[in-house]
Short mmCIF file of C-alpha atoms in Angstrom, two decimals:
data_model
loop_
_atom_site.label_atom_id
_atom_site.label_comp_id
_atom_site.label_asym_id
_atom_site.label_seq_id
_atom_site.Cartn_x
_atom_site.Cartn_y
_atom_site.Cartn_z
CA MET A 1 -45.70 7.95 28.14
CA GLU A 2 -46.50 11.13 25.89
CA LEU A 3 -44.45 11.96 22.56
CA THR A 4 -43.33 15.41 23.68
CA SER A 5 -41.85 14.06 26.72
CA VAL A 6 -39.54 11.27 24.52
CA PHE A 7 -38.12 14.42 23.10
CA ASN A 8 -37.84 16.91 26.28
CA PRO A 9 -34.11 17.15 26.44
CA ALA A 10 -34.55 16.83 30.35
CA THR A 11 -36.20 13.36 30.27
CA THR A 12 -33.85 10.89 31.04
CA SER A 13 -36.15 8.76 27.59
CA PHE A 14 -34.21 11.88 25.74
CA ARG A 15 -31.20 11.09 26.70
CA ILE A 16 -30.89 7.35 26.31
CA MET A 17 -32.15 8.35 22.08
CA LEU A 18 -29.50 10.11 21.97
CA ASN A 19 -26.40 7.51 23.55
CA GLN A 20 -28.29 5.33 20.88
CA ILE A 21 -28.41 7.44 17.70
CA SER A 22 -23.97 8.26 18.96
CA ASP A 23 -23.90 4.73 18.83
CA LEU A 24 -25.41 3.62 15.25
CA ILE A 25 -23.26 6.22 14.31
CA THR A 26 -19.81 4.71 15.55
CA ALA A 27 -21.72 0.95 15.02
CA ALA A 28 -21.81 2.41 10.85
CA ASN A 29 -17.94 4.18 11.46
CA VAL A 30 -16.60 0.72 12.62
CA GLY A 31 -18.79 -1.39 9.48
CA ILE A 32 -17.24 1.48 6.87
CA MET A 33 -13.76 1.38 8.40
CA LEU A 34 -14.50 -2.41 8.30
CA PHE A 35 -15.74 -2.38 5.35
CA PHE A 36 -12.75 -0.93 3.38
CA SER A 37 -10.07 -2.60 5.18
CA ALA A 38 -11.53 -6.19 4.18
CA VAL A 39 -13.29 -5.48 0.97
CA VAL A 40 -12.68 -2.26 -0.93
CA ALA A 41 -8.68 -1.75 -0.30
CA PRO A 42 -7.78 -5.24 -1.24
CA THR A 43 -9.70 -5.32 -4.46
CA VAL A 44 -8.88 -1.86 -5.38
CA PHE A 45 -5.84 -3.07 -5.47
CA MET A 46 -5.58 -6.30 -7.14
CA VAL A 47 -8.22 -5.61 -9.80
CA LEU A 48 -7.08 -2.33 -11.05
CA PRO A 49 -4.00 -1.61 -12.56
CA ALA A 50 -1.14 0.55 -10.54
CA GLU A 51 -1.85 4.12 -11.51
CA TRP A 52 -5.75 3.96 -11.46
CA SER A 53 -5.41 2.27 -7.63
CA ALA A 54 -3.41 5.66 -6.65
CA VAL A 55 -5.79 7.85 -8.57
CA PHE A 56 -8.65 5.99 -6.84
CA VAL A 57 -7.04 6.27 -3.40
CA ARG A 58 -6.07 9.90 -3.32
CA LYS A 59 -9.93 10.84 -4.27
CA PHE A 60 -11.12 8.16 -2.09
CA PHE A 61 -8.74 8.61 1.54
CA PRO A 62 -9.65 12.24 1.99
CA ARG A 63 -13.17 11.44 1.80
CA TYR A 64 -13.25 8.43 3.70
CA PHE A 65 -11.52 10.50 6.97
CA TRP A 66 -13.46 13.66 6.34
CA PHE A 67 -17.00 11.51 6.30
CA LEU A 68 -15.79 9.45 9.40
CA GLY A 69 -13.73 12.60 11.63
CA ILE A 70 -17.38 14.33 10.80
CA THR A 71 -20.32 11.60 12.03
CA SER A 72 -17.23 11.02 14.93
CA ALA A 73 -17.59 14.33 15.75
CA ILE A 74 -21.72 13.83 15.87
CA ALA A 75 -21.52 11.02 17.38
CA ALA A 76 -19.79 12.50 20.91
CA ALA A 77 -21.27 15.52 20.76
CA LEU A 78 -24.77 13.58 21.13
CA HIS A 79 -23.76 10.84 23.50
CA LYS A 80 -23.47 12.00 27.65
CA LEU A 81 -20.74 9.42 28.99
CA PRO A 82 -18.05 11.47 29.19
CA LEU A 83 -15.68 8.61 28.51
CA VAL A 84 -17.44 7.74 25.28
CA GLN A 85 -18.09 11.70 24.18
CA THR A 86 -14.25 11.79 25.21
CA THR A 87 -13.04 9.29 23.46
CA LEU A 88 -15.13 9.62 20.09
CA GLY A 89 -13.54 13.34 20.45
CA LEU A 90 -10.22 11.93 20.14
CA CYS A 91 -10.87 9.45 17.35
CA ALA A 92 -12.71 12.69 14.99
CA LEU A 93 -9.20 14.70 15.80
CA VAL A 94 -7.43 12.36 14.82
CA PHE A 95 -9.36 11.74 11.65
CA PHE A 96 -8.86 15.38 10.55
CA PHE A 97 -4.81 14.39 11.52
CA SER A 98 -5.24 11.97 9.07
CA VAL A 99 -6.94 13.99 6.31
CA LEU A 100 -4.82 17.17 6.99
CA TRP A 101 -1.81 16.60 8.04
CA LEU A 102 -0.35 12.92 7.66
CA THR A 103 -2.88 11.88 4.15
CA PRO A 104 -0.45 15.13 2.33
CA ARG A 105 2.37 13.98 3.79
CA ILE A 106 2.11 10.39 2.17
CA ASN A 107 0.90 11.93 -0.92
CA LEU A 108 4.23 13.64 -1.67
CA ALA A 109 6.19 11.35 0.27
CA ARG A 110 4.69 9.25 -2.88
CA ASP A 111 5.48 11.71 -5.63
CA ASN A 112 8.87 12.73 -4.28
CA LYS A 113 9.52 8.55 -4.42
CA ALA A 114 10.28 8.65 -1.08
CA THR A 115 10.05 5.34 -0.63
CA GLN A 116 11.15 4.79 2.69
CA THR A 117 9.26 8.53 4.02
CA PHE A 118 6.26 6.51 1.92
CA ASN A 119 6.42 3.51 4.26
CA ARG A 120 6.77 5.45 7.38
CA LEU A 121 3.94 7.39 6.87
CA HIS A 122 2.09 4.82 4.97
CA PHE A 123 2.61 1.81 7.65
CA ALA A 124 1.13 5.05 10.77
CA SER A 125 -1.87 5.99 8.60
CA VAL A 126 -2.71 2.72 8.68
CA GLY A 127 -2.20 1.86 12.23
CA LEU A 128 -3.91 4.76 13.05
CA ASN A 129 -7.10 3.54 11.18
CA LEU A 130 -6.58 -0.05 13.03
CA LEU A 131 -6.34 1.89 16.55
CA LEU A 132 -9.57 3.36 15.68
CA LEU A 133 -11.36 1.05 15.38
CA ALA A 134 -10.69 -0.97 17.71
CA VAL A 135 -11.26 1.82 20.14
CA MET A 136 -14.59 2.16 18.62
CA ILE A 137 -15.49 -1.13 18.80
CA TRP A 138 -14.62 -1.29 23.04
CA LEU A 139 -16.59 2.20 23.08
CA LEU A 140 -19.92 0.40 21.44
CA ILE A 141 -19.14 -2.11 23.70
CA ARG A 142 -18.40 0.24 26.72
CA SER A 143 -21.70 2.21 25.88
CA VAL A 144 -23.08 -1.23 25.66
CA MET A 145 -23.08 -2.33 28.67
CA ALA A 146 -23.91 0.89 30.92
CA ALA A 147 -27.23 1.00 29.39
#
């Protein structure tokens, strides 16, 4: 097979390659989400004083959500299976919702010492993150099974 035919958007090889790149991005996002949830977050709150961990979390989360939103959108644009493409696009929208709407309200509730509101919004944020993690794992399984 010629190299030019592999990179021709009309070929099956090219579409398969795009799906695989999308799957790799999604797998990387799953790894990032698992690593943060299982390693980074518990370590930050166990090792750092509360005021330092709060500063770290406020700097980290916007970058985390932006990165996962942008890479999920890229993965959605690359994939050719409509179910995977649509679901990854929805995941990207939820990440953008988290950074643009949810995170500022969580920070405001913390600043205003509105404990109930903070707890409710934080619970929603953690729940969305876990839901997106589960959805991305399901998408990877679904995509690999379809290949």
